[in-house]
C-alpha positions as protocol buffer text, in pm:
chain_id: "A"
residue {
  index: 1
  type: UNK
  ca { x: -440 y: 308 z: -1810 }
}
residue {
  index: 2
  type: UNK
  ca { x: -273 y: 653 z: -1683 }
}
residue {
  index: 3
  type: UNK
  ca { x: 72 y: 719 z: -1648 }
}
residue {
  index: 4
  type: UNK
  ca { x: 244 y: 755 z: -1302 }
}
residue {
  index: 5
  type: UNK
  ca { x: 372 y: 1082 z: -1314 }
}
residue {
  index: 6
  type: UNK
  ca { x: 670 y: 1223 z: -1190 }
}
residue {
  index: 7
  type: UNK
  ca { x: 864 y: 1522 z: -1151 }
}
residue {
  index: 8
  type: UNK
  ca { x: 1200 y: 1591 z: -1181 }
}
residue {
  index: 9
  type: UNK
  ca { x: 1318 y: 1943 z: -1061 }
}
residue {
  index: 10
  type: UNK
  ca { x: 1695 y: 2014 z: -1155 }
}
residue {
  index: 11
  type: UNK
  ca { x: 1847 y: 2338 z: -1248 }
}
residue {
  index: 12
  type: UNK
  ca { x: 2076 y: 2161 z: -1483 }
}
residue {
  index: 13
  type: UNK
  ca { x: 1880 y: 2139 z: -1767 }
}
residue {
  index: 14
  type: UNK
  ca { x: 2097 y: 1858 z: -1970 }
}
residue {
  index: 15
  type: UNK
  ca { x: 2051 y: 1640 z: -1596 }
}
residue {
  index: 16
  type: UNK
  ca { x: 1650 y: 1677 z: -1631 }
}
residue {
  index: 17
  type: UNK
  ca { x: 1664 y: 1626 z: -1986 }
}
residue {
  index: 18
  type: UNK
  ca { x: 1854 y: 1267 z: -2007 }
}
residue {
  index: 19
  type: UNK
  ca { x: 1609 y: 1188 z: -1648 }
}
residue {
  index: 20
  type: UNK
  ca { x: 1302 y: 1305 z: -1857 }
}
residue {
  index: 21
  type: UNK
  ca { x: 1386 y: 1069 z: -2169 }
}
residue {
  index: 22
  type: UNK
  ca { x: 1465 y: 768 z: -1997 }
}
residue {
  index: 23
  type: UNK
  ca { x: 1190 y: 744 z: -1738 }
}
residue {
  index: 24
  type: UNK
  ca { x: 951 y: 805 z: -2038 }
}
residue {
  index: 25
  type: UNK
  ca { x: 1134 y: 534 z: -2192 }
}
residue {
  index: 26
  type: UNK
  ca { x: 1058 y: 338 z: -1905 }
}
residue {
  index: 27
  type: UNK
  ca { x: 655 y: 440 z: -1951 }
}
residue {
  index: 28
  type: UNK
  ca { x: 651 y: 726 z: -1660 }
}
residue {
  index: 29
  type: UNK
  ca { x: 498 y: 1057 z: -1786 }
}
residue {
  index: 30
  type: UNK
  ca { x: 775 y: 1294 z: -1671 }
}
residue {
  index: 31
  type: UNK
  ca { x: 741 y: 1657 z: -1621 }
}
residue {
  index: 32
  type: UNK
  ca { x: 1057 y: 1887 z: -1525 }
}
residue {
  index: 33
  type: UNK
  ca { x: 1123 y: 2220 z: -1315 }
}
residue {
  index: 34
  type: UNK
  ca { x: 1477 y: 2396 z: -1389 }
}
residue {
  index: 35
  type: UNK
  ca { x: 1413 y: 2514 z: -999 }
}
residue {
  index: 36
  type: UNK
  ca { x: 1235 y: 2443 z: -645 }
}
residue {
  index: 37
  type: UNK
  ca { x: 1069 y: 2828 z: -732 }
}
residue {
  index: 38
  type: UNK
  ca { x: 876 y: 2687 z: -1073 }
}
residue {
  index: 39
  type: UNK
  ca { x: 811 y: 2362 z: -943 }
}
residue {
  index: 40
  type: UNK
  ca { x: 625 y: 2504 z: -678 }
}
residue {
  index: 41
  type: UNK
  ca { x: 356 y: 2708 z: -932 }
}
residue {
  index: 42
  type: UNK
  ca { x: 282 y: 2310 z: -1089 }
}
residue {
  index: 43
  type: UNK
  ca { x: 35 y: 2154 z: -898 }
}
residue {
  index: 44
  type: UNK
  ca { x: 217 y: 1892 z: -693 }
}
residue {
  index: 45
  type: UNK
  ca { x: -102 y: 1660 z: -620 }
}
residue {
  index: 46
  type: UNK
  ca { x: -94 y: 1489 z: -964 }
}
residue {
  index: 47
  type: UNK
  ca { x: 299 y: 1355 z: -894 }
}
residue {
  index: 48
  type: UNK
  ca { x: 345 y: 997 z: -777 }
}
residue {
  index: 49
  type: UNK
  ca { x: 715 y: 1115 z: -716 }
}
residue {
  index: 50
  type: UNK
  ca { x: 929 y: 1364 z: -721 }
}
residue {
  index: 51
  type: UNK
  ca { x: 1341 y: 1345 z: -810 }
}
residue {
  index: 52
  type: UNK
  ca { x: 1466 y: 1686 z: -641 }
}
residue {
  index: 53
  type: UNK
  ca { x: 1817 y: 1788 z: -668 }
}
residue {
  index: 54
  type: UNK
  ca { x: 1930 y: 1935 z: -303 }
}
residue {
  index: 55
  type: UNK
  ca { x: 2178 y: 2220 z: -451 }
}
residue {
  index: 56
  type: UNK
  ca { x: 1997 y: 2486 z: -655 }
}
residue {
  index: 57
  type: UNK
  ca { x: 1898 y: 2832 z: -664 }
}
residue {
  index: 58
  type: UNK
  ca { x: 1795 y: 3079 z: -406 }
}
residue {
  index: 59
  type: UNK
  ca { x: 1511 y: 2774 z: -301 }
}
residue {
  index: 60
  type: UNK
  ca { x: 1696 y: 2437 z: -226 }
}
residue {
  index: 61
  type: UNK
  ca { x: 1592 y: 2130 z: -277 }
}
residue {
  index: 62
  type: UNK
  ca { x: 1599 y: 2014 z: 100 }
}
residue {
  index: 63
  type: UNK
  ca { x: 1356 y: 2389 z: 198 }
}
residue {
  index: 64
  type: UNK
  ca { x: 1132 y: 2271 z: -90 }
}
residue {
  index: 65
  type: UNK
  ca { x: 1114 y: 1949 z: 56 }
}
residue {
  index: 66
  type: UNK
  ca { x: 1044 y: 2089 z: 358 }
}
residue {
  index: 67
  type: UNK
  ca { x: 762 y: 2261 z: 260 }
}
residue {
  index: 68
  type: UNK
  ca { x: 584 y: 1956 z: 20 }
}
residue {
  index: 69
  type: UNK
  ca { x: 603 y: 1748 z: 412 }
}
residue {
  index: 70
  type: UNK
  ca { x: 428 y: 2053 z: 597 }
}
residue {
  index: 71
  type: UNK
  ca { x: 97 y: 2074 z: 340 }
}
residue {
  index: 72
  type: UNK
  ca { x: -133 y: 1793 z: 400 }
}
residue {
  index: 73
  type: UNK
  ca { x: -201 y: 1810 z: -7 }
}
residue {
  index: 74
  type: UNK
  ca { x: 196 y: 1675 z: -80 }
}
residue {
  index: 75
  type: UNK
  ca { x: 281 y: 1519 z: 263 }
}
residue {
  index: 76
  type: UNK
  ca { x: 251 y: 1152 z: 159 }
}
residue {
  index: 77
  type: UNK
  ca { x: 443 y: 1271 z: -215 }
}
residue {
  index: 78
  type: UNK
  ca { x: 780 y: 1026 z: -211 }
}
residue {
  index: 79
  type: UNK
  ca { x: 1096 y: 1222 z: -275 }
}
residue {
  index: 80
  type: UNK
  ca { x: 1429 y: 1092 z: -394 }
}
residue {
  index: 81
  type: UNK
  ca { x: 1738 y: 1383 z: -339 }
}
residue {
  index: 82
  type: UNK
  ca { x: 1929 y: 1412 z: -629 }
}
residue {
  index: 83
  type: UNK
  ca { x: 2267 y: 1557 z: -516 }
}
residue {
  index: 84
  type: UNK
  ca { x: 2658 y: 1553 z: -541 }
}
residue {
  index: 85
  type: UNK
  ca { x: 2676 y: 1596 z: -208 }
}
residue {
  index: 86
  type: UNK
  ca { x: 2746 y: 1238 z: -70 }
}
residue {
  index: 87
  type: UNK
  ca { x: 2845 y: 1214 z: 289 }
}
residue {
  index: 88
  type: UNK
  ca { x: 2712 y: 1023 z: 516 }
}
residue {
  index: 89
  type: UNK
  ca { x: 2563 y: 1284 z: 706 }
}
residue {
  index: 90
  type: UNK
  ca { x: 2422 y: 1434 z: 443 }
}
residue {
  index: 91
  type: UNK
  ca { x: 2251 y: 1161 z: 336 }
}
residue {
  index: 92
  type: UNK
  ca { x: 2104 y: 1114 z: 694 }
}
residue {
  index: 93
  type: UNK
  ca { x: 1969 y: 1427 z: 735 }
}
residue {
  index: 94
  type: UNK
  ca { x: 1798 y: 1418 z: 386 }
}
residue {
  index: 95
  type: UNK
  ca { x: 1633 y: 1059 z: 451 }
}
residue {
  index: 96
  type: UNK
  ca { x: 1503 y: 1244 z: 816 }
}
residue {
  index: 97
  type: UNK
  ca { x: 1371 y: 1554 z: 632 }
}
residue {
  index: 98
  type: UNK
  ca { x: 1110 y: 1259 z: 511 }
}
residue {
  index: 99
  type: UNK
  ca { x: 1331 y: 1169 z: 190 }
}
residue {
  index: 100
  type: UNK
  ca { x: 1207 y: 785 z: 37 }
}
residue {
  index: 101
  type: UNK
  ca { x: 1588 y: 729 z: -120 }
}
residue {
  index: 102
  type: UNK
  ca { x: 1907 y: 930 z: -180 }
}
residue {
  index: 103
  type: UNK
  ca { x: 2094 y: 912 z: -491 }
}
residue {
  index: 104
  type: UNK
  ca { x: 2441 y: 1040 z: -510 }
}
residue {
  index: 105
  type: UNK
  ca { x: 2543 y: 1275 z: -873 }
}
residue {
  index: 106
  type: UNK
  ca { x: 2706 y: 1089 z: -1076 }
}
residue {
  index: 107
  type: UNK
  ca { x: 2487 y: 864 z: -1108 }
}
residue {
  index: 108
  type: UNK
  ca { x: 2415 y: 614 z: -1334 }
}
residue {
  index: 109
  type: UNK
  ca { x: 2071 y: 579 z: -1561 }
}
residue {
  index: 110
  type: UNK
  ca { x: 1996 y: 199 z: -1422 }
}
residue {
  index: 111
  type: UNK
  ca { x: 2057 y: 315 z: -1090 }
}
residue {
  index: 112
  type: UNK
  ca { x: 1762 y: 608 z: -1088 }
}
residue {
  index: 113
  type: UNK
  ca { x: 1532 y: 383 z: -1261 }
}
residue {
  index: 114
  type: UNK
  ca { x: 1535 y: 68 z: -980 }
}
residue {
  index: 115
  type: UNK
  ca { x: 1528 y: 330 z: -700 }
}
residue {
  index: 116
  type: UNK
  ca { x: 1241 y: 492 z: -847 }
}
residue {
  index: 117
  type: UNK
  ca { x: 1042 y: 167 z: -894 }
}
residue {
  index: 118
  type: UNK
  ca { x: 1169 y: 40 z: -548 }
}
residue {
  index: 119
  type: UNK
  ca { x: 1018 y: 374 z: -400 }
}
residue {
  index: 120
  type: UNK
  ca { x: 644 y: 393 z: -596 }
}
residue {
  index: 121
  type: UNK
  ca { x: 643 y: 18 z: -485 }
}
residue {
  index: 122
  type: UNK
  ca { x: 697 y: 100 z: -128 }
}
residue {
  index: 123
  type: UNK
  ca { x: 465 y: 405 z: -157 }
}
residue {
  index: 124
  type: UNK
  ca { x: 152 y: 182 z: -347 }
}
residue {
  index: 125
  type: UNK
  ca { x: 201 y: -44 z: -93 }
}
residue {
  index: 126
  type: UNK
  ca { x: 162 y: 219 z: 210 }
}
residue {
  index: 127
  type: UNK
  ca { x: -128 y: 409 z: 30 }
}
residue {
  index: 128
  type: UNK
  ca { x: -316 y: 64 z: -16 }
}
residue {
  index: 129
  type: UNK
  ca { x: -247 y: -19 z: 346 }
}
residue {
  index: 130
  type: UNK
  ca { x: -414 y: 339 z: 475 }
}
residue {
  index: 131
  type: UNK
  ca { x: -704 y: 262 z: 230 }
}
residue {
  index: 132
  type: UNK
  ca { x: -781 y: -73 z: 377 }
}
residue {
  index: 133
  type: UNK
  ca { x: -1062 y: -71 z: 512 }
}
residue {
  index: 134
  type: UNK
  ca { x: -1084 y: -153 z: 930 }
}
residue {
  index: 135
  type: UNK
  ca { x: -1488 y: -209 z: 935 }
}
residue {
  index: 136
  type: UNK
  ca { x: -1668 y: -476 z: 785 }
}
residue {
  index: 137
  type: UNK
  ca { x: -1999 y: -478 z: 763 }
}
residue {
  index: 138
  type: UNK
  ca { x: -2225 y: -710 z: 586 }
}
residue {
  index: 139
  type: UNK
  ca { x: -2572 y: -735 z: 695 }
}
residue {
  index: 140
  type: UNK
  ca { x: -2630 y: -794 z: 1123 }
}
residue {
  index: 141
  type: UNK
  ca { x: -2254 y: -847 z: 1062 }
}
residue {
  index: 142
  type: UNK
  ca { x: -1949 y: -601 z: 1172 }
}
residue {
  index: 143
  type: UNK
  ca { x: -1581 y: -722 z: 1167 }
}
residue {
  index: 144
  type: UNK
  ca { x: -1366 y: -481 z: 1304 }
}
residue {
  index: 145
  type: UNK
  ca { x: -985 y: -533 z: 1189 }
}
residue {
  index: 146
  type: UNK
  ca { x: -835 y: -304 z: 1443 }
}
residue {
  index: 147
  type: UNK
  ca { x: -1009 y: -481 z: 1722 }
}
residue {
  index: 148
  type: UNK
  ca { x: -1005 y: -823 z: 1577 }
}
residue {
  index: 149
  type: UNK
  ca { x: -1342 y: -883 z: 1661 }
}
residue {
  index: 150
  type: UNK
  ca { x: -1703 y: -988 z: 1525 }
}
residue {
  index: 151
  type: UNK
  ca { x: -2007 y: -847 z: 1630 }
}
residue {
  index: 152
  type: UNK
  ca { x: -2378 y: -979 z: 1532 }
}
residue {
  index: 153
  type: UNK
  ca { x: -2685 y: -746 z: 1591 }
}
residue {
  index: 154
  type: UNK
  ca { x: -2421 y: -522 z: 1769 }
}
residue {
  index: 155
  type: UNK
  ca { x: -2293 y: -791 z: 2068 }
}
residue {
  index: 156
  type: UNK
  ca { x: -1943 y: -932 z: 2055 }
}
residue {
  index: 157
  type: UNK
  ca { x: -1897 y: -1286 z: 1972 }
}
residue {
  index: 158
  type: UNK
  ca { x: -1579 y: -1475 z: 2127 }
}
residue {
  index: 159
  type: UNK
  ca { x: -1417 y: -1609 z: 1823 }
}
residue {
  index: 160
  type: UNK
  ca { x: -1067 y: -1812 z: 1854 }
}
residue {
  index: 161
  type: UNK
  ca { x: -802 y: -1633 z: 1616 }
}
residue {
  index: 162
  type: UNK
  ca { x: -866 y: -1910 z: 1320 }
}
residue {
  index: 163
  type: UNK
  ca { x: -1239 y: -1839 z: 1357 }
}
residue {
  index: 164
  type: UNK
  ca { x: -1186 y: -1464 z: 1330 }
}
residue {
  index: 165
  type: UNK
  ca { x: -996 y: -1545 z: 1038 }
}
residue {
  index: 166
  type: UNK
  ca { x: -1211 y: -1771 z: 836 }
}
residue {
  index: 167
  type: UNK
  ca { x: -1498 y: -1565 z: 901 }
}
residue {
  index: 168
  type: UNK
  ca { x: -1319 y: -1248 z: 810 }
}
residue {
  index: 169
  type: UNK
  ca { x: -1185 y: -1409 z: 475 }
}
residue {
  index: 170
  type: UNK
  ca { x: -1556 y: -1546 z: 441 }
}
residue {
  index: 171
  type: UNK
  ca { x: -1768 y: -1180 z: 463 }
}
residue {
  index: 172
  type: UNK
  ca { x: -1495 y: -1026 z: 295 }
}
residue {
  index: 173
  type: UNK
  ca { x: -1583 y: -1188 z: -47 }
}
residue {
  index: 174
  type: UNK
  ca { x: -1961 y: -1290 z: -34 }
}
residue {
  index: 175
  type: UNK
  ca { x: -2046 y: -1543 z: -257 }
}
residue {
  index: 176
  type: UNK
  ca { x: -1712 y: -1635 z: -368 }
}
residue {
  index: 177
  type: UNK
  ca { x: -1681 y: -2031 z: -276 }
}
residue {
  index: 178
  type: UNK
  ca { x: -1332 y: -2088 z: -148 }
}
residue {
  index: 179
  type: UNK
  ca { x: -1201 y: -2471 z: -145 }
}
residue {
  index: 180
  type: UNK
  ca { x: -1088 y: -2614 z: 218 }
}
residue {
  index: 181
  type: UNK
  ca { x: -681 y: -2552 z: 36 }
}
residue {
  index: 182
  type: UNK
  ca { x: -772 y: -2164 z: -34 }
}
residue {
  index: 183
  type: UNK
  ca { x: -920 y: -2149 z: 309 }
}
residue {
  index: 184
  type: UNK
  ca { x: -576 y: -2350 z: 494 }
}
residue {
  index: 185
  type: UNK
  ca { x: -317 y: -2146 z: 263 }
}
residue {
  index: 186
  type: UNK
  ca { x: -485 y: -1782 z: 349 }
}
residue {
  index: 187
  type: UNK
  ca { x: -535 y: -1880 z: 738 }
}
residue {
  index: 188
  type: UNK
  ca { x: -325 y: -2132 z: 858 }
}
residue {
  index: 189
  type: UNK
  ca { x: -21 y: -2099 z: 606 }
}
residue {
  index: 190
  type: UNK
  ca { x: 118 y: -2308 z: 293 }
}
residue {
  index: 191
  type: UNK
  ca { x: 337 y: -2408 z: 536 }
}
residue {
  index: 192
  type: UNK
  ca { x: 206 y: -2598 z: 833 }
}
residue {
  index: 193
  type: UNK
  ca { x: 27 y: -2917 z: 774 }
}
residue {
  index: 194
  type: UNK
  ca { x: -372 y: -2942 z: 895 }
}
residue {
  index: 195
  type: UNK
  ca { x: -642 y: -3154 z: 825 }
}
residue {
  index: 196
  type: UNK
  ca { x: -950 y: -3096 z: 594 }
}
residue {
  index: 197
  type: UNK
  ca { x: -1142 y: -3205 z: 932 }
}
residue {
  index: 198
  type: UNK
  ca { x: -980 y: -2907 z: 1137 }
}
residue {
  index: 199
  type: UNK
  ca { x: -1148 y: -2680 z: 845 }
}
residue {
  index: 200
  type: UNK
  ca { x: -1488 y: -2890 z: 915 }
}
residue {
  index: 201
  type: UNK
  ca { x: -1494 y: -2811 z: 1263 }
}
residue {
  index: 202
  type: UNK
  ca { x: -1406 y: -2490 z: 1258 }
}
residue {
  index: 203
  type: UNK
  ca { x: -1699 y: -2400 z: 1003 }
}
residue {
  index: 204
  type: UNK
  ca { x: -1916 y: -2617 z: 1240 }
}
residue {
  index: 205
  type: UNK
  ca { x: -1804 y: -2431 z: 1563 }
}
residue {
  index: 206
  type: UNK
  ca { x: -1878 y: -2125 z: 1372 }
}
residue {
  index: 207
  type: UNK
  ca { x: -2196 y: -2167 z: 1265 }
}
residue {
  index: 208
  type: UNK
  ca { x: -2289 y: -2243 z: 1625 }
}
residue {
  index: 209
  type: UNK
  ca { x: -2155 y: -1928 z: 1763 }
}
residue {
  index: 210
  type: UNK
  ca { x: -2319 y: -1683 z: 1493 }
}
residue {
  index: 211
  type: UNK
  ca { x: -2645 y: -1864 z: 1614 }
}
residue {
  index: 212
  type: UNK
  ca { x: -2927 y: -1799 z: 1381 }
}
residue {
  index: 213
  type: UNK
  ca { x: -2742 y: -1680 z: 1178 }
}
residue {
  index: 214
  type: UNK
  ca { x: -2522 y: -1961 z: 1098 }
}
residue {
  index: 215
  type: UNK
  ca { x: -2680 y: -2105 z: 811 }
}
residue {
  index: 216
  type: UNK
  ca { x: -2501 y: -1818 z: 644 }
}
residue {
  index: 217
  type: UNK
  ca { x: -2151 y: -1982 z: 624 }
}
residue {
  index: 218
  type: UNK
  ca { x: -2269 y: -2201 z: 334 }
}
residue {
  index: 219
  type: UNK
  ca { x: -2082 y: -2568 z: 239 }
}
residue {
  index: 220
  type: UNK
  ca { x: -2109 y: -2593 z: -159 }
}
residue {
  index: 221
  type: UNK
  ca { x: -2025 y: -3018 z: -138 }
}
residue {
  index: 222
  type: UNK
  ca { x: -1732 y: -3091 z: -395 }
}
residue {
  index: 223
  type: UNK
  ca { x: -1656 y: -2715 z: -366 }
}
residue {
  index: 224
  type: UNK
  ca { x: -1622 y: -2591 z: -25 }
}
residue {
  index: 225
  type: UNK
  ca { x: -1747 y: -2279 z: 148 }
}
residue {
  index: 226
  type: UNK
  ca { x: -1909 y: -1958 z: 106 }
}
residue {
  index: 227
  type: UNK
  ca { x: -2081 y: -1690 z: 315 }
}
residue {
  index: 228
  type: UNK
  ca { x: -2431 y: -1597 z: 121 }
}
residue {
  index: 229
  type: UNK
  ca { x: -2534 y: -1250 z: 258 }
}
C-alpha cells in the first residue's frame, strides 16, 4: 500500500528535520523544502498535505499558499501553517487564506502528529464525498441522489422517502442479500424500533410501483432481500 505523502517546507532546517523523522516514524513518506521558492519546482500533485511555515524567505508561506489555492492542480491540497506567530488574528486570517489547521512554534511532536491525522481524515472524507457518485443506473433503472428520485424506462416513479431508500440501498449493491436488521439499521436507524412487517410492506409496495419490473427486488426466505439485475 503507498505512503501518504507529505511535505514539509521550513527554512529551518533542524525544524524540517525532527518533522521529517517523526512523521516517517509515524509511516508518512515525508519530503522537505528549506523554502516556499524550492518547494514550488516539486511537483505538488503527489502531496496529501503540506506543513508550511508562514515566516520565510523572500516567498512566505501565506503567498505560497496563496498560490497552491489559485491552481486547480493543488486547490483541494490541505495546508497546516507552521508559525511563531500566534495571535488570534493571525491565526484567522491564515485559516481564511484556505488553511485546514494552525499550529503555533513551539510546538510539541504529539501535537503535529494528531493535527495532521485529524486534517487527512477530514480531507479523505471530503474527497470521498465529491467522488460519490449522484447517478445510479442499473439496467431500465436511474436513481438520482441529488434529486432523490427513481426513474424506470426514463419516467419518475413517486417513491415515499423509506422506499427511495430501500431501493437505493438495494441497486446500489446487486446481488448482495441484505437481512430485514441490515435493511432497518441502514434506513430507519439502530435507534427507532419497527417491525419486520413494516420491511414486508414496504418491499411489497415497491414491487408494485416498479411494475414489471418488480420481480427484481428478490426475497431470499430465511435470508432476506436482494435486487437481481
Amino acid at each position: 500500500m503507498e505512503k501518504t505523502r507529505i511535505l514539509v517546507v521550513d527554512d529551518e532546517e533542524s525544524i524540517c528535520e525532527v518533522l521529517k523523522f517523526n512523521l516517517e516514524h509515524e509511516g508518512y513518506a515525508v519530503d522537505t523544502a528549506f523554502s516556499a521558492e524550492q518547494a514550488m519546482t516539486l511537483d505538488l500533485r503527489v502531496y496529501s498535505l503540506i506543513l508550511l511555515d508562514v515566516m520565510m524567505g523572500e516567498m512566505s508561506g501565506v503567498t505560497m499558499a496563496k498560490i497552491l489555492k489559485r491552481r486547480d492542480d493543488t486547490k483541494d491540497i490541505p495546508i497546516i501553517f507552521c508559525t511563531a506567530k500566534g495571535r488570534e488574528e493571525d491565526i484567522v486570517g491564515g485559516l481564511d487564506l484556505g488553511a485546514d489547521d494552525y499550529i503555533c512554534k513551539p510546538f510539541s511532536l504529539n501535537e503535529v502528529s494528531a493535527r495532521v491525522r485529524s486534517v487527512l481524515r477530514r480531507s479523505e472524507a471530503a474527497r470521498a464525498a465529491k467522488e460519490k457518485p449522484v447517478r445510479i443506473e442499473k439496467g431500465p433503472f436511474v436513481i438520482d441522489m441529488e434529486m432523490k428520485k427513481c426513474f424506470v424506462d426514463g419516467e419518475p416513479v413517486e417513491l415515499t422517502k423509506t422506499e427511495y431508500e430501500i431501493l437505493k440501498m438495494l441497486i446500489s449493491h446487486p446481488g448482495v442479500v441484505f437481512s430485514r436488521e441490515d435493511i432497518l439499521t441502514r434506513v430507519w436507524g439502530s435507534d427507532v424500533i419497527v417491525m419486520d412487517r413494516t420491511i414486508d410492506v414496504n418491499i411489497t409496495r415497491l414491487r408494485k410501483k416498479l411494475g414489471k419490473y418488480g420481480y427484481k427486488l428478490v426475497t431470499r426466505s430465511g435470508y432476506g432481500y436482494t435486487f437481481e439485475p
